[in-house]
N, CA and C atoms as an extended XYZ file, in Angstrom:
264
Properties=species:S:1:pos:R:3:atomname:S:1:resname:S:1:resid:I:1 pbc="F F F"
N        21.332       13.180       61.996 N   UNK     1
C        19.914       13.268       62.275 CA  UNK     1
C        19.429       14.709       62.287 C   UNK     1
N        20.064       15.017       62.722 N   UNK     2
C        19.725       17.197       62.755 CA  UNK     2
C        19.231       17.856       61.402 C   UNK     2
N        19.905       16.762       60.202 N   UNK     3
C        20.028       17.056       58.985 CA  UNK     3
C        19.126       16.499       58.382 C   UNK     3
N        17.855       15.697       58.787 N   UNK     4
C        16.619       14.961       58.486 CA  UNK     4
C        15.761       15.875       58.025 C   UNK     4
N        15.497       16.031       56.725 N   UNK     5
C        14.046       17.142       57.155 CA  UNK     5
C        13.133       16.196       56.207 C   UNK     5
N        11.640       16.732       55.490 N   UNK     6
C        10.383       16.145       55.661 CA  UNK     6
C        10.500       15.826       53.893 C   UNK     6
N        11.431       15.460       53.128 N   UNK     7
C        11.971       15.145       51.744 CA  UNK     7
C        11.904       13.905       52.148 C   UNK     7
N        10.949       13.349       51.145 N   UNK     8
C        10.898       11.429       50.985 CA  UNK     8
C        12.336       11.309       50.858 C   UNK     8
N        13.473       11.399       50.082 N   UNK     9
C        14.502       11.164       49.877 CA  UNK     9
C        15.579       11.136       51.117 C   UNK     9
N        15.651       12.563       52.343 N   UNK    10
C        16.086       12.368       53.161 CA  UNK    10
C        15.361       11.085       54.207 C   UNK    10
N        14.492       10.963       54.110 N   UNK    11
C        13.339       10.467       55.299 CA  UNK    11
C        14.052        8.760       55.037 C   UNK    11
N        13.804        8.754       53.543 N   UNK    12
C        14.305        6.592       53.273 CA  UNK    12
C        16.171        6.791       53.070 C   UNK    12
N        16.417        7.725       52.786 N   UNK    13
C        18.233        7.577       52.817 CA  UNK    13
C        18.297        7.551       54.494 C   UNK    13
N        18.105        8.472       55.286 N   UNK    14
C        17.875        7.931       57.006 CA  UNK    14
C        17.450        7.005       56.910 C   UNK    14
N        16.541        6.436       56.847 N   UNK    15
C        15.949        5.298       57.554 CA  UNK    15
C        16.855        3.740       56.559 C   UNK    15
N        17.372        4.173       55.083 N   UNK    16
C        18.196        3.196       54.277 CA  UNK    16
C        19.534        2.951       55.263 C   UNK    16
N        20.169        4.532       55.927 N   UNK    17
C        21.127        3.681       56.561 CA  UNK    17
C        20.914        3.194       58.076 C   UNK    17
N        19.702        3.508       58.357 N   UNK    18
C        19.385        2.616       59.892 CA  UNK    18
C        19.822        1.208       59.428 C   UNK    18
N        18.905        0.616       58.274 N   UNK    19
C        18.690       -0.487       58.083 CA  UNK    19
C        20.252       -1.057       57.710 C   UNK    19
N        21.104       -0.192       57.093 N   UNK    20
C        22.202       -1.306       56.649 CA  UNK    20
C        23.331       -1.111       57.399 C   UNK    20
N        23.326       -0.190       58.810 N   UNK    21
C        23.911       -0.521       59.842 CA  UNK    21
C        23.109       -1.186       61.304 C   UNK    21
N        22.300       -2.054       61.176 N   UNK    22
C        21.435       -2.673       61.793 CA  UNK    22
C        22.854       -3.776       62.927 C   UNK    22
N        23.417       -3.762       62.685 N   UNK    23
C        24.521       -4.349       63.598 CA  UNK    23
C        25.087       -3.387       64.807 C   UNK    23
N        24.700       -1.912       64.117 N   UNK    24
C        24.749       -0.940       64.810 CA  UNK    24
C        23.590       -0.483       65.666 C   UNK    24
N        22.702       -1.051       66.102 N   UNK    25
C        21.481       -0.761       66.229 CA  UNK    25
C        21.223        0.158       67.773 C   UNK    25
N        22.127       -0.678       68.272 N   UNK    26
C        21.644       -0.075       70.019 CA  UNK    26
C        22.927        1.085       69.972 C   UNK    26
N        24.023        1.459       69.290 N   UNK    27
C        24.472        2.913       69.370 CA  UNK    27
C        23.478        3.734       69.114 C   UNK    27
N        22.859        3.267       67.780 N   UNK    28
C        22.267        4.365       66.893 CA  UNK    28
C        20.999        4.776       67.301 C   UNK    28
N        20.486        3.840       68.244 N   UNK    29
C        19.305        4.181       69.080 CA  UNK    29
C        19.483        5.267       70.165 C   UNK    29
N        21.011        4.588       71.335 N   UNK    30
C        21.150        5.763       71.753 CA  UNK    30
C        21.398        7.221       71.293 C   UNK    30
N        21.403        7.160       70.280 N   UNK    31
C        22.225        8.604       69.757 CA  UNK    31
C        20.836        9.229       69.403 C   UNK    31
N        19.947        8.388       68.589 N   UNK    32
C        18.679        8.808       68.365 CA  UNK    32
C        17.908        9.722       69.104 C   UNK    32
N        17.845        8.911       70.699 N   UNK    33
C        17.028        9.287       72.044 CA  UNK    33
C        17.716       10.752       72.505 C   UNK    33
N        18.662       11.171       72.001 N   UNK    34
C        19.783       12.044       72.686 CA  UNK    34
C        19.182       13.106       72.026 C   UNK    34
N        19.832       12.630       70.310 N   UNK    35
C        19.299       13.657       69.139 CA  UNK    35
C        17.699       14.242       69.401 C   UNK    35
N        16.417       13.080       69.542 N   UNK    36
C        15.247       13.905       69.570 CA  UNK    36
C        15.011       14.700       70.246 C   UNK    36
N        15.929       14.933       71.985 N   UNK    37
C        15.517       15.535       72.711 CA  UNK    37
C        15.567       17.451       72.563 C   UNK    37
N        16.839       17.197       71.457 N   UNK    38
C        17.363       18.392       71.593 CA  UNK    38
C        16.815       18.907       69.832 C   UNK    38
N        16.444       18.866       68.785 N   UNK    39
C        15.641       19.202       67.768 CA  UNK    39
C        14.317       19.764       67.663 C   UNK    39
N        14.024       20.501       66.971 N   UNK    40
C        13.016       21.261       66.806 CA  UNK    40
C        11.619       19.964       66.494 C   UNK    40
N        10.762       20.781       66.913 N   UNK    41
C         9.601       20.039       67.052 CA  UNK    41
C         9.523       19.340       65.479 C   UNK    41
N         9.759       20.347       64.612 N   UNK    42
C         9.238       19.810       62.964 CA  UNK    42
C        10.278       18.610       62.843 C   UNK    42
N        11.657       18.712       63.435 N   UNK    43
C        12.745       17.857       63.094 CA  UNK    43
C        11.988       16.206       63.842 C   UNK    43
N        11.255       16.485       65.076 N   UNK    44
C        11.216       15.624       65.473 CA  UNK    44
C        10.067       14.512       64.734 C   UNK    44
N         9.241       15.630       64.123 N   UNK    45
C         8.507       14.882       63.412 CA  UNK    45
C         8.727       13.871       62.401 C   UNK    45
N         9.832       15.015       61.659 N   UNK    46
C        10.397       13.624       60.178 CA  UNK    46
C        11.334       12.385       61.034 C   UNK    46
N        11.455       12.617       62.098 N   UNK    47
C        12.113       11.496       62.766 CA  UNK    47
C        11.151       10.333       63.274 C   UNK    47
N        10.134       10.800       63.012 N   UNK    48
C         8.811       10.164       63.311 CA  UNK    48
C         8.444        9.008       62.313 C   UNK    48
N         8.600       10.366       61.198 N   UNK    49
C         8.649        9.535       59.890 CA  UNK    49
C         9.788        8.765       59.256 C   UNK    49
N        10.673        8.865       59.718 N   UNK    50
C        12.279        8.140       59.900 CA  UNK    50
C        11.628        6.961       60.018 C   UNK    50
N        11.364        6.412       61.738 N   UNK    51
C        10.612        5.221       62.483 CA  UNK    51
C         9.931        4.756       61.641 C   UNK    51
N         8.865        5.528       61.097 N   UNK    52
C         7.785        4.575       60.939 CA  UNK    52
C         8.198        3.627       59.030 C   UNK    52
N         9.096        4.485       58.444 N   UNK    53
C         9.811        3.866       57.204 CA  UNK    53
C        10.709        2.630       57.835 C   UNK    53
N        11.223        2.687       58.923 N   UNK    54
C        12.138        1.713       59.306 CA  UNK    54
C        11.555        0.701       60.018 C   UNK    54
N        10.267        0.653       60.473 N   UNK    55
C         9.113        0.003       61.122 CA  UNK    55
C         8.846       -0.980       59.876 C   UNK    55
N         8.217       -0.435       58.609 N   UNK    56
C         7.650       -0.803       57.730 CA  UNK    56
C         8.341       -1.448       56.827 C   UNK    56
N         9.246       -1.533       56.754 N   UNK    57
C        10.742       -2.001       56.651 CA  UNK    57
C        10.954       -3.946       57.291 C   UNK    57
N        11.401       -3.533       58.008 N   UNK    58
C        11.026       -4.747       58.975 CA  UNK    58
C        10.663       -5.953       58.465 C   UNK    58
N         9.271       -5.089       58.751 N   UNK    59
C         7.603       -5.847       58.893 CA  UNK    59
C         7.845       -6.773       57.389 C   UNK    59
N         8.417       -5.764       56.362 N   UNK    60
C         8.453       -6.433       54.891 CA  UNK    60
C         8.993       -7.388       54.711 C   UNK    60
N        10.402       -7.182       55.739 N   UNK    61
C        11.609       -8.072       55.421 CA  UNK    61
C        11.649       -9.525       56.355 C   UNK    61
N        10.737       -9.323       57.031 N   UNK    62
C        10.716      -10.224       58.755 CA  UNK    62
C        11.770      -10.174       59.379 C   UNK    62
N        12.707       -9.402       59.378 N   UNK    63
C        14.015       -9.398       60.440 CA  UNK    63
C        14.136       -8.010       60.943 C   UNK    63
N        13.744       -8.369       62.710 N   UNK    64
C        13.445       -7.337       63.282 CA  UNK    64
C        14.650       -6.951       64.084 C   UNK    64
N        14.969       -5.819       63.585 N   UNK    65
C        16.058       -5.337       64.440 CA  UNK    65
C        15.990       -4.357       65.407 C   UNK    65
N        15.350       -3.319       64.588 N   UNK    66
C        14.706       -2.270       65.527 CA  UNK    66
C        13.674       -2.059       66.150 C   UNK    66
N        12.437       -2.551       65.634 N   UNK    67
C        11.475       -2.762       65.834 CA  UNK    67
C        11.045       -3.141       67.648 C   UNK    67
N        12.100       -4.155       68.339 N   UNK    68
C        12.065       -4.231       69.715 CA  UNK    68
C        12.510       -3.018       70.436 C   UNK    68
N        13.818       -2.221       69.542 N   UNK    69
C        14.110       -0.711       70.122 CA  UNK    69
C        13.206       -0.013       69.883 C   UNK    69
N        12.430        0.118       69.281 N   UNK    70
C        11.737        1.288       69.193 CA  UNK    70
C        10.788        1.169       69.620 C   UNK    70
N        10.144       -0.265       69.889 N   UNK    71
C         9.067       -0.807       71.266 CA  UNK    71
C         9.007        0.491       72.443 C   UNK    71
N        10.626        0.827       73.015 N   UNK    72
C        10.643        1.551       73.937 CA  UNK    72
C        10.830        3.060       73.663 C   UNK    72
N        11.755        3.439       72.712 N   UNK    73
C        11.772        4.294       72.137 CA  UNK    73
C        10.527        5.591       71.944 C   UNK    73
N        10.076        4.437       71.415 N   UNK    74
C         8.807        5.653       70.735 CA  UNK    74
C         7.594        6.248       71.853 C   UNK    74
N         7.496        5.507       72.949 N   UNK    75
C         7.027        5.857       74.300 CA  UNK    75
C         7.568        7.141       75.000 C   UNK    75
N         9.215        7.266       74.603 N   UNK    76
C         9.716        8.162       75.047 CA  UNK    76
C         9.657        9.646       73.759 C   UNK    76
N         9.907        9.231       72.573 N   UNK    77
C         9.606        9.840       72.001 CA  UNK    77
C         8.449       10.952       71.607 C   UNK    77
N         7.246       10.521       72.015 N   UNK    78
C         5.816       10.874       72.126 CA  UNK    78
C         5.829       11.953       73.437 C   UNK    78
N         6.352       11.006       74.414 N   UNK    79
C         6.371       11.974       76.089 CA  UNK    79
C         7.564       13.023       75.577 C   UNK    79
N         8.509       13.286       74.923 N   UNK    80
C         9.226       14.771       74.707 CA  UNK    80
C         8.595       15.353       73.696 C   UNK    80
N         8.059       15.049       72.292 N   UNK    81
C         7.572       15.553       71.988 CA  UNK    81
C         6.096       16.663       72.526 C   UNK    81
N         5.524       15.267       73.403 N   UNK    82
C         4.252       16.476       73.837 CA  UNK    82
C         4.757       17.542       74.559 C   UNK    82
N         5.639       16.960       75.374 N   UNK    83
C         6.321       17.982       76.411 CA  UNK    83
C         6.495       19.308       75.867 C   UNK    83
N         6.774       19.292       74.415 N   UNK    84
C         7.205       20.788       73.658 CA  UNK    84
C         5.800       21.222       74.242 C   UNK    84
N         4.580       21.206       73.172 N   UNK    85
C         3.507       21.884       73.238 CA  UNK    85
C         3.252       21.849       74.670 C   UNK    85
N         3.321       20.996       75.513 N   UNK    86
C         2.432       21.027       76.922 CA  UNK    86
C         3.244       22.582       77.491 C   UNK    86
N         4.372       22.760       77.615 N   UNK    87
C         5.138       24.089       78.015 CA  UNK    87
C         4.799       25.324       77.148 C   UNK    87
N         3.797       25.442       75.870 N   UNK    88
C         3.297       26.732       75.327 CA  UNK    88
C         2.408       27.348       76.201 C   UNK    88
């Protein structure tokens, strides 16, 4: 994830192997929540854009895997992200 940056290609190869380790889902979530905390604001963004390819994803396929993780996820995600700017 460190290695995500804002290249359509990295953004759907991340989010290609969310989807085809989807059996893996609640490691890879935790590791996710761990990873955003500690990445640069821009990193956190394409991780943003990670989600929302793997969201859209889903939605296409009707089998929701992540979609309930990231229900919670992305609540937390939003609150560290602002947290960067709120501390400038």
């Amino acid at each position: 994830l460190n290695s995500v940056n804002g290249t359509e290609d990295s953004i759907n190869s991340t989010a290609k192997y969310m989807m085809t380790y989807g059996s893996e889902s609640q490691p890879i979530m935790r590791v996710w929540q761990s990873v955003f905390e500690d990445v640069s604001p821009m990193t956190q963004l394409y991780m943003f854009y990670v989600t929302n390819v793997v969201l859209v994803k889903e939605r296409s396929s009707g089998i929701f895997v992540y979609t309930p993780l990231f229900s919670d996820t992305l609540q937390h995600m939003v609150h560290v992200s602002l947290r960067h700017y709120s501390q400038r």
